[in-house]
Short mmCIF file of C-alpha atoms in Angstrom, two decimals:
data_model
loop_
_atom_site.label_atom_id
_atom_site.label_comp_id
_atom_site.label_asym_id
_atom_site.label_seq_id
_atom_site.Cartn_x
_atom_site.Cartn_y
_atom_site.Cartn_z
CA GLN A 1 109.32 -69.77 18.68
CA VAL A 2 106.68 -71.71 16.74
CA GLU A 3 103.61 -73.05 18.51
CA LEU A 4 103.05 -76.78 18.24
CA VAL A 5 99.64 -78.24 17.45
CA GLU A 6 98.18 -80.61 20.05
CA SER A 7 95.18 -82.86 19.66
CA GLY A 8 93.60 -85.91 21.24
CA GLY A 9 92.34 -84.57 24.55
CA GLY A 10 88.92 -85.41 25.87
CA SER A 11 86.88 -86.79 28.74
CA VAL A 12 87.37 -90.36 29.93
CA GLN A 13 86.45 -92.48 32.91
CA ALA A 14 89.03 -93.45 35.49
CA GLY A 15 91.08 -96.37 34.23
CA GLY A 16 90.71 -95.28 30.63
CA SER A 17 93.29 -94.23 28.07
CA LEU A 18 94.00 -91.37 25.69
CA ARG A 19 96.51 -90.66 22.96
CA LEU A 20 97.73 -87.09 22.64
CA SER A 21 99.50 -85.88 19.52
CA CYS A 22 101.77 -82.89 19.02
CA VAL A 23 102.62 -82.03 15.42
CA ALA A 24 105.33 -79.65 14.29
CA SER A 25 106.11 -78.29 10.86
CA PRO A 26 108.91 -80.16 9.08
CA THR A 27 111.17 -77.10 9.22
CA SER A 28 110.63 -76.59 12.95
CA TYR A 29 111.00 -80.29 13.77
CA LYS A 30 114.42 -80.37 12.13
CA GLY A 31 115.70 -77.87 14.69
CA TYR A 32 114.37 -79.63 17.79
CA ASN A 33 116.58 -81.74 20.03
CA CYS A 34 113.79 -82.73 22.45
CA MET A 35 110.04 -82.66 22.70
CA ALA A 36 108.07 -82.90 25.91
CA TRP A 37 104.63 -82.89 27.48
CA PHE A 38 103.63 -80.76 30.45
CA ARG A 39 100.35 -80.42 32.31
CA GLN A 40 98.70 -77.82 34.49
CA ALA A 41 95.53 -78.16 36.54
CA PRO A 42 93.61 -75.14 37.88
CA GLY A 43 95.36 -73.75 40.94
CA LYS A 44 98.36 -76.00 40.42
CA GLU A 45 101.87 -75.39 39.15
CA ARG A 46 102.88 -76.57 35.73
CA GLU A 47 104.32 -80.08 35.87
CA GLY A 48 106.62 -81.76 33.42
CA VAL A 49 105.22 -85.16 32.45
CA ALA A 50 107.52 -86.73 29.88
CA ARG A 51 110.32 -85.73 27.55
CA ILE A 52 112.11 -87.45 24.70
CA ARG A 53 115.36 -86.83 22.87
CA ILE A 54 114.54 -86.90 19.19
CA ARG A 55 117.89 -88.19 18.00
CA ASP A 56 117.86 -91.51 19.84
CA GLY A 57 114.46 -91.74 21.52
CA THR A 58 115.76 -91.61 25.08
CA THR A 59 112.95 -90.73 27.50
CA GLU A 60 112.44 -89.34 30.99
CA TYR A 61 109.22 -89.37 33.00
CA ALA A 62 107.81 -87.72 36.06
CA ASP A 63 107.50 -90.17 38.95
CA SER A 64 103.75 -89.60 39.00
CA VAL A 65 103.28 -91.13 35.55
CA LYS A 66 106.02 -93.76 35.32
CA GLY A 67 104.59 -97.07 34.18
CA ARG A 68 101.37 -95.45 32.95
CA PHE A 69 102.35 -92.92 30.27
CA ARG A 70 104.64 -93.35 27.29
CA ILE A 71 106.12 -90.69 25.04
CA SER A 72 107.34 -91.42 21.54
CA ARG A 73 108.34 -89.51 18.44
CA ASP A 74 107.38 -90.11 14.84
CA HIS A 75 109.81 -88.71 12.28
CA GLY A 76 107.33 -89.17 9.44
CA LYS A 77 104.56 -87.24 11.18
CA LYS A 78 107.02 -84.78 12.74
CA ALA A 79 105.20 -85.43 15.97
CA ALA A 80 105.50 -86.43 19.59
CA THR A 81 102.80 -88.71 20.94
CA LEU A 82 101.86 -89.24 24.57
CA LEU A 83 99.99 -92.42 25.46
CA LEU A 84 98.13 -92.03 28.74
CA ASN A 85 97.00 -95.28 30.35
CA SER A 86 95.29 -96.09 33.63
CA LEU A 87 94.09 -92.51 33.92
CA GLN A 88 93.01 -91.19 37.29
CA PRO A 89 91.18 -88.00 38.29
CA GLU A 90 94.43 -86.44 39.46
CA ASP A 91 95.65 -86.64 35.87
CA SER A 92 93.01 -84.12 34.80
CA ALA A 93 94.75 -81.03 33.43
CA MET A 94 95.48 -78.99 30.38
CA TYR A 95 98.27 -80.84 28.60
CA TYR A 96 100.83 -78.79 26.68
CA CYS A 97 103.41 -79.87 24.17
CA ALA A 98 106.79 -78.17 24.17
CA ALA A 99 110.03 -78.37 22.26
CA ALA A 100 113.66 -77.57 22.94
CA THR A 101 116.51 -76.81 20.60
CA VAL A 102 119.39 -76.94 23.10
CA LEU A 103 121.48 -80.09 23.36
CA GLU A 104 121.05 -80.30 27.15
CA CYS A 105 117.26 -80.66 26.90
CA LEU A 106 117.04 -84.22 28.23
CA ALA A 107 118.54 -83.17 31.56
CA SER A 108 115.38 -81.52 32.91
CA PHE A 109 112.07 -79.80 32.18
CA ALA A 110 113.70 -76.39 32.63
CA PRO A 111 111.82 -73.56 30.90
CA THR A 112 115.14 -72.30 29.59
CA TYR A 113 115.21 -75.50 27.52
CA TYR A 114 111.54 -75.93 26.62
CA ASN A 115 110.61 -72.53 25.29
CA ILE A 116 108.49 -73.48 22.27
CA TRP A 117 104.88 -74.23 23.17
CA GLY A 118 101.57 -75.37 21.80
CA GLN A 119 98.20 -74.07 22.95
CA GLY A 120 97.20 -77.14 24.92
CA THR A 121 94.59 -79.89 24.89
CA GLN A 122 92.27 -80.65 27.81
CA VAL A 123 92.22 -84.02 29.56
CA THR A 124 89.40 -84.67 32.02
CA VAL A 125 89.16 -87.92 33.98
CA SER A 126 85.96 -88.68 35.85
CA THR A 127 85.21 -91.20 38.58
#
C-alpha cells in the first residue's frame, strides 16, 4: 500500500483547465492494473471521477465529467494524468489518485479495488 504523489492542483476561474499528475514508483507501477482519480468536496461523499486500465488504456468516466475530463497513463513517467477542461465551481474538491492491483479494477470504483492512495491535491474553481 504505497501512497501515490499527486500534483497540479490550484485555483482557476470557471471555464478554465488544469492538468493533474499522479506519479508512482517504477516498482509500484509494475504491479498496478488500473489507476484512477477520485474527488471529495467538504460535506460530500467521495466520488470516482475517471479510471484507466494500464494494459490497454481503456477508460471509464463519471457521467458528471464525461466530455470534459480525460485520463491517460504514461509508462515512461509511471504516471496517470487527469486533464480537467471546462471547469465549473461544482468541480471544486480535493482530488485523489488511487491504484488497483486486481484484474477486475475497470469494472467500478469499488474501494476493494482501489486501495492504494495518494494524499490529494486541491482544485478550486471560482466564478
